[in-house]
Short mmCIF file of C-alpha atoms in Angstrom, two decimals:
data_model
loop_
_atom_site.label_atom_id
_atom_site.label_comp_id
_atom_site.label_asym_id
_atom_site.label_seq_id
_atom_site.Cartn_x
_atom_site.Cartn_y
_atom_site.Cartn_z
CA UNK A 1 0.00 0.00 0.00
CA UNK A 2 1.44 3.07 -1.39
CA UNK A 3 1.25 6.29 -3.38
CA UNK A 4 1.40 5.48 -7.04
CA UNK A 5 5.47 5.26 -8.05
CA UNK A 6 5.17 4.79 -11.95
CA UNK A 7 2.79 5.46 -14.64
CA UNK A 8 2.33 1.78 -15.55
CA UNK A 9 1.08 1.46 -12.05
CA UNK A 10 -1.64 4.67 -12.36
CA UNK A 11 -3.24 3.01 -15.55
CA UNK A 12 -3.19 -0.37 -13.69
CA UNK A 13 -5.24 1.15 -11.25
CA UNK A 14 -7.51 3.10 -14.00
CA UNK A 15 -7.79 -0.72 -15.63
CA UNK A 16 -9.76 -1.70 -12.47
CA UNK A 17 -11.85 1.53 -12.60
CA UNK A 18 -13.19 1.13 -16.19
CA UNK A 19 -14.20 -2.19 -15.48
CA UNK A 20 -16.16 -1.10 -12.37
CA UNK A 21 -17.88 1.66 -14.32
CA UNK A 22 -18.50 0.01 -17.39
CA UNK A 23 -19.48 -3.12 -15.77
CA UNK A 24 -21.20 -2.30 -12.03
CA UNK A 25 -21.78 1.71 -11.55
CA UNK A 26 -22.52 2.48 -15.46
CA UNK A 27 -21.80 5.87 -14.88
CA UNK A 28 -19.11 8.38 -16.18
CA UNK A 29 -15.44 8.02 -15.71
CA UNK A 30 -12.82 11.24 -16.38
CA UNK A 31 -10.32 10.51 -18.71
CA UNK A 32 -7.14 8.49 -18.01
CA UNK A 33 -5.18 11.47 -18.95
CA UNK A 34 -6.60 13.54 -15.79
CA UNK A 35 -5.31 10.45 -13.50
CA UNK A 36 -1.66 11.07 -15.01
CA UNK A 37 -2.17 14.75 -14.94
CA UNK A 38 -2.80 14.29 -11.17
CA UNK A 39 -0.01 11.83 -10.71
CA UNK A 40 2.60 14.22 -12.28
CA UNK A 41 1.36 16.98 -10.36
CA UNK A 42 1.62 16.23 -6.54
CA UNK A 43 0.34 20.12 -5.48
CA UNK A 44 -3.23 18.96 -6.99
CA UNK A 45 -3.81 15.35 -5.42
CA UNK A 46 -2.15 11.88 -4.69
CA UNK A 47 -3.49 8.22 -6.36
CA UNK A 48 -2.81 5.49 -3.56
CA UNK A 49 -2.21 1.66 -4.97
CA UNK A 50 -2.68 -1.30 -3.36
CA UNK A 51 -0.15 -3.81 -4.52
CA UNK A 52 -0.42 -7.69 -4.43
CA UNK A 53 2.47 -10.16 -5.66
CA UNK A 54 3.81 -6.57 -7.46
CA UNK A 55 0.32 -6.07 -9.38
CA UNK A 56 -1.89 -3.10 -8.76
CA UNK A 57 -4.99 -4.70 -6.69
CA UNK A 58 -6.79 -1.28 -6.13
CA UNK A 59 -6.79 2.58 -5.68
CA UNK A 60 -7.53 5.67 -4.48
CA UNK A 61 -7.53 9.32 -6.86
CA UNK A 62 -7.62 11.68 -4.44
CA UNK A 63 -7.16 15.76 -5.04
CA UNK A 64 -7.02 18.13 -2.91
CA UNK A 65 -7.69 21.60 -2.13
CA UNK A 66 -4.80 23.41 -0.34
CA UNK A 67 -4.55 22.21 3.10
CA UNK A 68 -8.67 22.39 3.96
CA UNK A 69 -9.85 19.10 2.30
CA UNK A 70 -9.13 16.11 0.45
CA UNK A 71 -11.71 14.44 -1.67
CA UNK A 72 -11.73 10.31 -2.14
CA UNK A 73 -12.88 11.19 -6.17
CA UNK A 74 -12.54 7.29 -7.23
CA UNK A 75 -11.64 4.10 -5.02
CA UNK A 76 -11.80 0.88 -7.52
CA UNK A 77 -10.19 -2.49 -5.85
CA UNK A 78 -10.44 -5.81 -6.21
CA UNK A 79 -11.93 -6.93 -3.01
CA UNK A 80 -14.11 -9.92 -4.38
CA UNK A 81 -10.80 -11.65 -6.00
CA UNK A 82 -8.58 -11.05 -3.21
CA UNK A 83 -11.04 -12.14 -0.86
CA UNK A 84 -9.41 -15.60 -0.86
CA UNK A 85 -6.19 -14.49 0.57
CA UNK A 86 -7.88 -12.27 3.01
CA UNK A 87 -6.71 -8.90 1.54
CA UNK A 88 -9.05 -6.09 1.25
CA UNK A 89 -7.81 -3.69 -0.87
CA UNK A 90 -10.61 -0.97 -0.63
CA UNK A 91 -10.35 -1.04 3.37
CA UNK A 92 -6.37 -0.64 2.85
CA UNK A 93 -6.82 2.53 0.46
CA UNK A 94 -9.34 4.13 2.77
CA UNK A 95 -7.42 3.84 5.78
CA UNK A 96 -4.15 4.98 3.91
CA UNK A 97 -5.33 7.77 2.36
CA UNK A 98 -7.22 9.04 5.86
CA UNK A 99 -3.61 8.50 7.23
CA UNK A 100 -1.95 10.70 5.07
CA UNK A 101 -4.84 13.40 5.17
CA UNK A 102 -4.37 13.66 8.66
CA UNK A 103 -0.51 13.56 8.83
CA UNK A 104 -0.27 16.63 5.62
CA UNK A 105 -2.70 18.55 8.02
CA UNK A 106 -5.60 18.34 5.70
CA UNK A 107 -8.80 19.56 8.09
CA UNK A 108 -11.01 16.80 6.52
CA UNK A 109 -11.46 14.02 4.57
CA UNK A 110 -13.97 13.92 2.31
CA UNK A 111 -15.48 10.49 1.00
CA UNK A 112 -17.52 12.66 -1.43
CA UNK A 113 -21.42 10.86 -1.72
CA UNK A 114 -23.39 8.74 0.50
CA UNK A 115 -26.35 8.24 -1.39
CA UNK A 116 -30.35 9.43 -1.35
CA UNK A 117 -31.09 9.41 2.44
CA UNK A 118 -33.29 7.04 3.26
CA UNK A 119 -32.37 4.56 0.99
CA UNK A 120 -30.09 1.58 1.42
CA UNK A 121 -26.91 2.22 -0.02
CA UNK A 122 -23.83 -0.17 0.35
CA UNK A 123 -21.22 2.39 -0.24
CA UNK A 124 -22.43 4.34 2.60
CA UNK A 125 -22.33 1.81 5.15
CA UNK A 126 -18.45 0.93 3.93
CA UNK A 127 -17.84 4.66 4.73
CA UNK A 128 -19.73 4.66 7.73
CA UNK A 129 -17.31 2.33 9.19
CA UNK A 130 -14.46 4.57 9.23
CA UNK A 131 -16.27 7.04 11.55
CA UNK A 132 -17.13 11.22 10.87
CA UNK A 133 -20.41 12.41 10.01
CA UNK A 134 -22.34 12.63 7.04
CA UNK A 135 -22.67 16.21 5.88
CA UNK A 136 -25.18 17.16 3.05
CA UNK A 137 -23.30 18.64 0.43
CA UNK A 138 -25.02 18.73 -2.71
CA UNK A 139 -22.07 19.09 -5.59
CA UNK A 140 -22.95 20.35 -9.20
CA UNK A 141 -25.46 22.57 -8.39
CA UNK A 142 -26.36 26.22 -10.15
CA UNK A 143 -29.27 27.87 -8.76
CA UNK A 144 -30.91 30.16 -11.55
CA UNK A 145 -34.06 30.89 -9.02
CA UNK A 146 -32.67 30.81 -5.58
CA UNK A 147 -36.39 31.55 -4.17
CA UNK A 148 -37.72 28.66 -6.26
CA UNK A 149 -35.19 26.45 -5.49
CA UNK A 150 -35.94 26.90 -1.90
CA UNK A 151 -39.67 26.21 -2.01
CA UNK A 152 -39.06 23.22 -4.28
CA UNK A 153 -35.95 21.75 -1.34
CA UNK A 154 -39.01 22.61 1.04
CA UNK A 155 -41.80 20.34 -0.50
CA UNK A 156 -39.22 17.09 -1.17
CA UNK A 157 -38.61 17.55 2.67
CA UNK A 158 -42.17 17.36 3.65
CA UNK A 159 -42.65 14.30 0.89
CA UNK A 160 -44.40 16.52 -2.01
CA UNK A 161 -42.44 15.61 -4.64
CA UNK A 162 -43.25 11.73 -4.32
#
């Protein structure tokens, strides 16, 4: 378990993320060439590997901003596969990169996403596990009618909008 050392190792890791999104999440992943962008550039964020028999098992992309927060963007590991040998790469990552948050004086870490409250969601109880608080943090959001955007946050909260 370390930072990423080469660029074979970075699009190892990015291997085992386009699986996972083409495969299980079906949802958008940034191109390869932002992961070695990032890599190259240690003042913008760090990828973490997990390494098993020399192979990448897993990682972690995570930028940062200053010294106030760093963001777990993308985790992908192999946990099902190295189940067997009783290796767990995503709990490995997580605690690593947590580690080094808190020893570069980063004020938070940010596992970015739990879910729709309310609803079960795996990837929130894995988080969960590592402790903090759940913060509601809506990202990618432009308000054109601030007014109207508050009366429509207002009836989803008292169960309108269902």
């Amino acid at each position: 378990m370390r930072m990423a050392g080469t660029e074979e190792e970075v699009e190892s890791f990015y291997r085992i993320l386009e699986d996972l999104y083409t495969g299980k999440i079906k949802k958008p992943l940034l191109q390869k060439e932002v992961f070695l962008r990032i890599f190259r550039n240690k003042n913008i964020g760090e990828i973490f590997v997990v390494l098993f028999n020399k192979q990448v098992v897993g990682g972690m992309l995570c930028p940062f901003d200053k010294k106030n927060e760093m963001y777990e963007w993308y985790i992908g590991c192999l946990d099902e596969e190295m189940k067997q040998y009783k290796v767990y790469p995503s709990v490995l990552v997580t605690w690593e990169a947590i580690k080094y948050a808190s020893i570069h004086g980063f004020k938070r870490f940010n596992f970015m996403g739990a879910g729709i409250k309310g609803k079960p969601y795996g990837v929130r109880d894995f988080k969960m596990q590592f402790g903090g608080k759940l913060v509601d943090a809506p990202r990618y959001i432009f308000v054109h009618n601030p007014l109207l955007y508050k009366i429509g946050r207002l009836a989803i909260q008292l169960g309108l909008g269902s």
